[in-house]
Amino acid sequence: MEKIVLQTKQLSKKFKKNDLLNDIQLTINEGQIVGFIGRNGSGKSMLFKCLCGFIQPTSGKIWVFEEEIKYGKFPKNLGILFDKPGFIPHLSGFKNLKLLASIQNKISDISIKQTISQVGLNPEDPKPVKKYSLGMKQRLALAQAIMEKPKLLILDEPMNGLDEEGVNDMRQLFLHLQQEGTTILLSSHHSEDIQILCNEIYKMDKGILTKQEKPVI
Amino acid sequence: MKLIKYFGYYLFTWKHLIVIFIVFGLQGALFISSYSGETVFHTVITELILKFYGVDRPGIELFSWLLHQLPLYALLGVFIYQQWNHHFIYVFPRVETIYRWLHAFLCISFIFIGIYFFVGFCTTGVSLLGIKKWFLAHDQLLSILPLFAQNPLHMIHIFFLMWLHAFLLFLMYFMIFLLSWNLVIGMISVIGMIYFSVIGLYIDFPWAAYFPTVRSMIKGHEKLHLSFAYSYLFFAFFIVVLYIGIRLILKYNKDIIWKIKNEI
């Protein structure tokens, strides 16, 4: 029997008169890559923020690794990537990741450097993050998400800012992580990413989530 | 402890240190420029006590008083904004609960404020010493000094009272930010608090003793005959009250971590 990594029941979020999420029922099994598509403002990012514990749902429940997620209590064993600058600008990429990793103290410097190389950056690069290009920042953000080898990854538009080569690298990386047993939830505007990578696809429209048939390529 | 170190890398930078040097160096230079031929004092400590003695009237004195305080709140304001708007996203999943983040955030802010004033007072002292060499070293007139300024122990009281006062106003600033999501409102509230405290002292407002800025100044203690011990208790009490307030905001304001209204 497949292990359930993430589950939601009747998850809804209302803000003023808007239904941002409407009765979301989701069950994600271990080792899957699950894609979320939908227009801007359809509720994909809102759902991801609820799953991370950043936003309290109006009603419904979320379980991550069988532990109920409540507001202000963040899931363990989770790597995330959102489109927000979260690094200390005057420090190098390696130094930023080292500081973040030191909070949990789970991995060594060598492991951090390996992860930075894995996303196609030079771990010895002394350049401060404020001088990084958008694509480099995105790669670094991805490195921070995966460096502690979390069992679940929530990636909101991970291909943003990447060139064609970068997108191909990331696709290979996600497939490699999947083979290692990592479960990945990702949203993307590029339907090609979703179709190539994902085992399951969900479409979000005005806060309503529906499962899509995966087209045969 | 690791989280405090993480915040420390953001706050303790050369850029921030240079701001402190400039602000407090300027304070020393401004103070010396107000020297008349009769008022060259004996020791740097005496001069520091007089410099940070406090103000009880609006005008240039109040402006000078704000000059060394406002950069601190500006630096802390940017710190609040950066951490709460950007950096939290990669930090929160690693700390498990928001309260662990809050405690580290408040600890590093407290340490930074202490270091701000320590480095600041040293800078003012050095600038006073350096610039004074250009002046005549004739005998000072101790008799014209207020009695308070003759006791070097008061330098220690000034330091700790200003530290606690700044931390109290920082908590107020952070609390207002959490309620309004607006740094400018927080900053105006801090300036307003300092301004009305000084005005309260100036017009002999009956409740002036309950204004935190009055409690942070030797001049306030002298004028209203306040005890230092009571002032430390005053700050401790209101720091605890504001801390509880911040915790309650985090507990009951469910949309506080990620501001939804900005996205709709």
mmCIF file with all atom_site columns, C-alpha atoms in Angstrom, chain A residues 13-16 18 20 45-46 49 52-56 71-78 80-91 95-96 98-105 130 137 141 143-148, chain B residues 1-16 82-101 181 249-264:
data_model
loop_
_atom_site.group_PDB
_atom_site.id
_atom_site.type_symbol
_atom_site.label_atom_id
_atom_site.label_alt_id
_atom_site.label_comp_id
_atom_site.label_asym_id
_atom_site.label_entity_id
_atom_site.label_seq_id
_atom_site.pdbx_PDB_ins_code
_atom_site.Cartn_x
_atom_site.Cartn_y
_atom_site.Cartn_z
_atom_site.occupancy
_atom_site.B_iso_or_equiv
_atom_site.pdbx_formal_charge
_atom_site.auth_seq_id
_atom_site.auth_comp_id
_atom_site.auth_asym_id
_atom_site.auth_atom_id
_atom_site.pdbx_PDB_model_num
ATOM 1   C CA . LYS A 1 13  ? -10.108 29.745 2.389  1.00 0.00 ? 13  LYS A CA 1
ATOM 2   C CA . LYS A 1 14  ? -12.301 32.804 2.226  1.00 0.00 ? 14  LYS A CA 1
ATOM 3   C CA . PHE A 1 15  ? -11.075 36.361 2.334  1.00 0.00 ? 15  PHE A CA 1
ATOM 4   C CA . LYS A 1 16  ? -13.700 39.071 2.532  1.00 0.00 ? 16  LYS A CA 1
ATOM 5   C CA . ASN A 1 18  ? -13.768 35.915 -2.190 1.00 0.00 ? 18  ASN A CA 1
ATOM 6   C CA . LEU A 1 20  ? -9.828  31.648 -2.616 1.00 0.00 ? 20  LEU A CA 1
ATOM 7   C CA . SER A 1 45  ? -0.075  29.590 -4.661 1.00 0.00 ? 45  SER A CA 1
ATOM 8   C CA . MET A 1 46  ? -2.736  30.044 -1.972 1.00 0.00 ? 46  MET A CA 1
ATOM 9   C CA . LYS A 1 49  ? 0.876   28.543 1.301  1.00 0.00 ? 49  LYS A CA 1
ATOM 10  C CA . CYS A 1 52  ? 3.201   25.120 4.262  1.00 0.00 ? 52  CYS A CA 1
ATOM 11  C CA . GLY A 1 53  ? 1.382   26.567 7.307  1.00 0.00 ? 53  GLY A CA 1
ATOM 12  C CA . PHE A 1 54  ? 1.799   30.170 6.151  1.00 0.00 ? 54  PHE A CA 1
ATOM 13  C CA . ILE A 1 55  ? -1.926  30.794 5.765  1.00 0.00 ? 55  ILE A CA 1
ATOM 14  C CA . GLN A 1 56  ? -4.655  29.516 8.049  1.00 0.00 ? 56  GLN A CA 1
ATOM 15  C CA . TYR A 1 71  ? -1.366  27.846 11.864 1.00 0.00 ? 71  TYR A CA 1
ATOM 16  C CA . GLY A 1 72  ? 2.051   28.980 13.080 1.00 0.00 ? 72  GLY A CA 1
ATOM 17  C CA . LYS A 1 73  ? 3.321   25.391 13.244 1.00 0.00 ? 73  LYS A CA 1
ATOM 18  C CA . PHE A 1 74  ? 5.250   24.433 10.159 1.00 0.00 ? 74  PHE A CA 1
ATOM 19  C CA . PRO A 1 75  ? 5.518   20.935 8.646  1.00 0.00 ? 75  PRO A CA 1
ATOM 20  C CA . LYS A 1 76  ? 8.707   18.995 9.266  1.00 0.00 ? 76  LYS A CA 1
ATOM 21  C CA . ASN A 1 77  ? 10.723  17.459 6.463  1.00 0.00 ? 77  ASN A CA 1
ATOM 22  C CA . LEU A 1 78  ? 9.497   19.991 3.931  1.00 0.00 ? 78  LEU A CA 1
ATOM 23  C CA . ILE A 1 80  ? 9.782   24.994 -0.238 1.00 0.00 ? 80  ILE A CA 1
ATOM 24  C CA . LEU A 1 81  ? 10.339  27.459 -3.017 1.00 0.00 ? 81  LEU A CA 1
ATOM 25  C CA . PHE A 1 82  ? 8.223   30.561 -3.512 1.00 0.00 ? 82  PHE A CA 1
ATOM 26  C CA . ASP A 1 83  ? 8.753   33.529 -5.729 1.00 0.00 ? 83  ASP A CA 1
ATOM 27  C CA . LYS A 1 84  ? 10.085  35.808 -2.970 1.00 0.00 ? 84  LYS A CA 1
ATOM 28  C CA . PRO A 1 85  ? 13.628  36.978 -2.270 1.00 0.00 ? 85  PRO A CA 1
ATOM 29  C CA . GLY A 1 86  ? 14.643  35.301 0.965  1.00 0.00 ? 86  GLY A CA 1
ATOM 30  C CA . PHE A 1 87  ? 18.425  35.555 1.054  1.00 0.00 ? 87  PHE A CA 1
ATOM 31  C CA . ILE A 1 88  ? 20.815  37.882 2.881  1.00 0.00 ? 88  ILE A CA 1
ATOM 32  C CA . PRO A 1 89  ? 21.958  40.040 -0.042 1.00 0.00 ? 89  PRO A CA 1
ATOM 33  C CA . HIS A 1 90  ? 25.531  40.812 1.036  1.00 0.00 ? 90  HIS A CA 1
ATOM 34  C CA . LEU A 1 91  ? 26.514  37.167 1.615  1.00 0.00 ? 91  LEU A CA 1
ATOM 35  C CA . LYS A 1 95  ? 27.176  31.387 3.096  1.00 0.00 ? 95  LYS A CA 1
ATOM 36  C CA . ASN A 1 96  ? 23.425  31.952 2.818  1.00 0.00 ? 96  ASN A CA 1
ATOM 37  C CA . LYS A 1 98  ? 25.187  27.443 5.348  1.00 0.00 ? 98  LYS A CA 1
ATOM 38  C CA . LEU A 1 99  ? 23.382  29.849 7.680  1.00 0.00 ? 99  LEU A CA 1
ATOM 39  C CA . LEU A 1 100 ? 19.970  28.443 6.786  1.00 0.00 ? 100 LEU A CA 1
ATOM 40  C CA . ALA A 1 101 ? 21.243  24.880 7.200  1.00 0.00 ? 101 ALA A CA 1
ATOM 41  C CA . SER A 1 102 ? 22.769  25.744 10.580 1.00 0.00 ? 102 SER A CA 1
ATOM 42  C CA . ILE A 1 103 ? 19.276  26.389 11.998 1.00 0.00 ? 103 ILE A CA 1
ATOM 43  C CA . GLN A 1 104 ? 18.548  22.649 11.914 1.00 0.00 ? 104 GLN A CA 1
ATOM 44  C CA . ASN A 1 105 ? 22.171  21.540 11.823 1.00 0.00 ? 105 ASN A CA 1
ATOM 45  C CA . LYS A 1 130 ? 22.609  40.690 -4.609 1.00 0.00 ? 130 LYS A CA 1
ATOM 46  C CA . LYS A 1 137 ? 18.735  33.248 -7.568 1.00 0.00 ? 137 LYS A CA 1
ATOM 47  C CA . ALA A 1 141 ? 16.377  29.010 -3.984 1.00 0.00 ? 141 ALA A CA 1
ATOM 48  C CA . ALA A 1 143 ? 19.226  24.456 -3.648 1.00 0.00 ? 143 ALA A CA 1
ATOM 49  C CA . GLN A 1 144 ? 17.942  25.717 -0.268 1.00 0.00 ? 144 GLN A CA 1
ATOM 50  C CA . ALA A 1 145 ? 14.737  23.729 -0.795 1.00 0.00 ? 145 ALA A CA 1
ATOM 51  C CA . ILE A 1 146 ? 16.476  20.428 -1.513 1.00 0.00 ? 146 ILE A CA 1
ATOM 52  C CA . MET A 1 147 ? 19.714  20.670 0.496  1.00 0.00 ? 147 MET A CA 1
ATOM 53  C CA . GLU A 1 148 ? 18.389  19.000 3.644  1.00 0.00 ? 148 GLU A CA 1
ATOM 54  C CA . MET B 2 1   ? 21.114  30.055 19.201 1.00 0.00 ? 1   MET B CA 1
ATOM 55  C CA . LYS B 2 2   ? 21.642  29.144 15.528 1.00 0.00 ? 2   LYS B CA 1
ATOM 56  C CA . LEU B 2 3   ? 18.698  31.288 14.563 1.00 0.00 ? 3   LEU B CA 1
ATOM 57  C CA . ILE B 2 4   ? 20.122  34.227 16.530 1.00 0.00 ? 4   ILE B CA 1
ATOM 58  C CA . LYS B 2 5   ? 23.356  33.763 14.585 1.00 0.00 ? 5   LYS B CA 1
ATOM 59  C CA . TYR B 2 6   ? 21.382  33.804 11.320 1.00 0.00 ? 6   TYR B CA 1
ATOM 60  C CA . PHE B 2 7   ? 19.723  37.113 12.244 1.00 0.00 ? 7   PHE B CA 1
ATOM 61  C CA . GLY B 2 8   ? 23.078  38.428 13.449 1.00 0.00 ? 8   GLY B CA 1
ATOM 62  C CA . TYR B 2 9   ? 24.561  38.091 9.972  1.00 0.00 ? 9   TYR B CA 1
ATOM 63  C CA . TYR B 2 10  ? 21.862  40.408 8.706  1.00 0.00 ? 10  TYR B CA 1
ATOM 64  C CA . LEU B 2 11  ? 22.161  43.020 11.463 1.00 0.00 ? 11  LEU B CA 1
ATOM 65  C CA . PHE B 2 12  ? 25.857  43.146 12.282 1.00 0.00 ? 12  PHE B CA 1
ATOM 66  C CA . THR B 2 13  ? 27.346  44.495 9.092  1.00 0.00 ? 13  THR B CA 1
ATOM 67  C CA . TRP B 2 14  ? 30.028  47.080 8.359  1.00 0.00 ? 14  TRP B CA 1
ATOM 68  C CA . LYS B 2 15  ? 27.361  49.268 6.778  1.00 0.00 ? 15  LYS B CA 1
ATOM 69  C CA . HIS B 2 16  ? 25.388  49.389 10.023 1.00 0.00 ? 16  HIS B CA 1
ATOM 70  C CA . GLN B 2 82  ? 13.084  42.220 5.482  1.00 0.00 ? 82  GLN B CA 1
ATOM 71  C CA . GLN B 2 83  ? 12.603  39.389 7.948  1.00 0.00 ? 83  GLN B CA 1
ATOM 72  C CA . TRP B 2 84  ? 8.826   39.504 7.965  1.00 0.00 ? 84  TRP B CA 1
ATOM 73  C CA . ASN B 2 85  ? 8.342   40.015 4.239  1.00 0.00 ? 85  ASN B CA 1
ATOM 74  C CA . HIS B 2 86  ? 11.142  38.049 2.632  1.00 0.00 ? 86  HIS B CA 1
ATOM 75  C CA . HIS B 2 87  ? 13.470  36.037 4.837  1.00 0.00 ? 87  HIS B CA 1
ATOM 76  C CA . PHE B 2 88  ? 10.774  34.248 6.825  1.00 0.00 ? 88  PHE B CA 1
ATOM 77  C CA . ILE B 2 89  ? 9.948   32.068 3.859  1.00 0.00 ? 89  ILE B CA 1
ATOM 78  C CA . TYR B 2 90  ? 13.109  29.985 4.075  1.00 0.00 ? 90  TYR B CA 1
ATOM 79  C CA . VAL B 2 91  ? 13.444  30.297 7.854  1.00 0.00 ? 91  VAL B CA 1
ATOM 80  C CA . PHE B 2 92  ? 9.974   29.323 9.141  1.00 0.00 ? 92  PHE B CA 1
ATOM 81  C CA . PRO B 2 93  ? 9.989   25.749 7.770  1.00 0.00 ? 93  PRO B CA 1
ATOM 82  C CA . ARG B 2 94  ? 13.275  25.205 9.596  1.00 0.00 ? 94  ARG B CA 1
ATOM 83  C CA . VAL B 2 95  ? 12.101  26.467 12.994 1.00 0.00 ? 95  VAL B CA 1
ATOM 84  C CA . GLU B 2 96  ? 8.838   24.522 13.258 1.00 0.00 ? 96  GLU B CA 1
ATOM 85  C CA . THR B 2 97  ? 6.961   27.116 15.333 1.00 0.00 ? 97  THR B CA 1
ATOM 86  C CA . ILE B 2 98  ? 6.547   30.839 14.897 1.00 0.00 ? 98  ILE B CA 1
ATOM 87  C CA . TYR B 2 99  ? 7.286   31.468 18.579 1.00 0.00 ? 99  TYR B CA 1
ATOM 88  C CA . ARG B 2 100 ? 10.794  30.055 18.275 1.00 0.00 ? 100 ARG B CA 1
ATOM 89  C CA . TRP B 2 101 ? 11.365  32.526 15.456 1.00 0.00 ? 101 TRP B CA 1
ATOM 90  C CA . TRP B 2 181 ? 1.755   46.253 7.997  1.00 0.00 ? 181 TRP B CA 1
ATOM 91  C CA . ILE B 2 249 ? -1.440  39.138 17.836 1.00 0.00 ? 249 ILE B CA 1
ATOM 92  C CA . LEU B 2 250 ? 0.477   36.199 16.359 1.00 0.00 ? 250 LEU B CA 1
ATOM 93  C CA . LYS B 2 251 ? -1.920  33.757 17.976 1.00 0.00 ? 251 LYS B CA 1
ATOM 94  C CA . TYR B 2 252 ? -5.215  35.370 16.998 1.00 0.00 ? 252 TYR B CA 1
ATOM 95  C CA . ASN B 2 253 ? -4.476  37.191 13.757 1.00 0.00 ? 253 ASN B CA 1
ATOM 96  C CA . LYS B 2 254 ? -4.635  34.204 11.462 1.00 0.00 ? 254 LYS B CA 1
ATOM 97  C CA . ASP B 2 255 ? -3.668  36.000 8.283  1.00 0.00 ? 255 ASP B CA 1
ATOM 98  C CA . ILE B 2 256 ? -0.583  37.627 9.651  1.00 0.00 ? 256 ILE B CA 1
ATOM 99  C CA . ILE B 2 257 ? 2.227   35.514 8.220  1.00 0.00 ? 257 ILE B CA 1
ATOM 100 C CA . TRP B 2 258 ? 1.321   36.002 4.612  1.00 0.00 ? 258 TRP B CA 1
ATOM 101 C CA . LYS B 2 259 ? -0.621  39.139 3.870  1.00 0.00 ? 259 LYS B CA 1
ATOM 102 C CA . ILE B 2 260 ? -3.422  37.901 1.649  1.00 0.00 ? 260 ILE B CA 1
ATOM 103 C CA . LYS B 2 261 ? -4.939  41.271 0.880  1.00 0.00 ? 261 LYS B CA 1
ATOM 104 C CA . ASN B 2 262 ? -1.833  42.225 -1.090 1.00 0.00 ? 262 ASN B CA 1
ATOM 105 C CA . GLU B 2 263 ? -2.487  39.371 -3.485 1.00 0.00 ? 263 GLU B CA 1
ATOM 106 C CA . ILE B 2 264 ? -6.154  39.876 -4.312 1.00 0.00 ? 264 ILE B CA 1
#
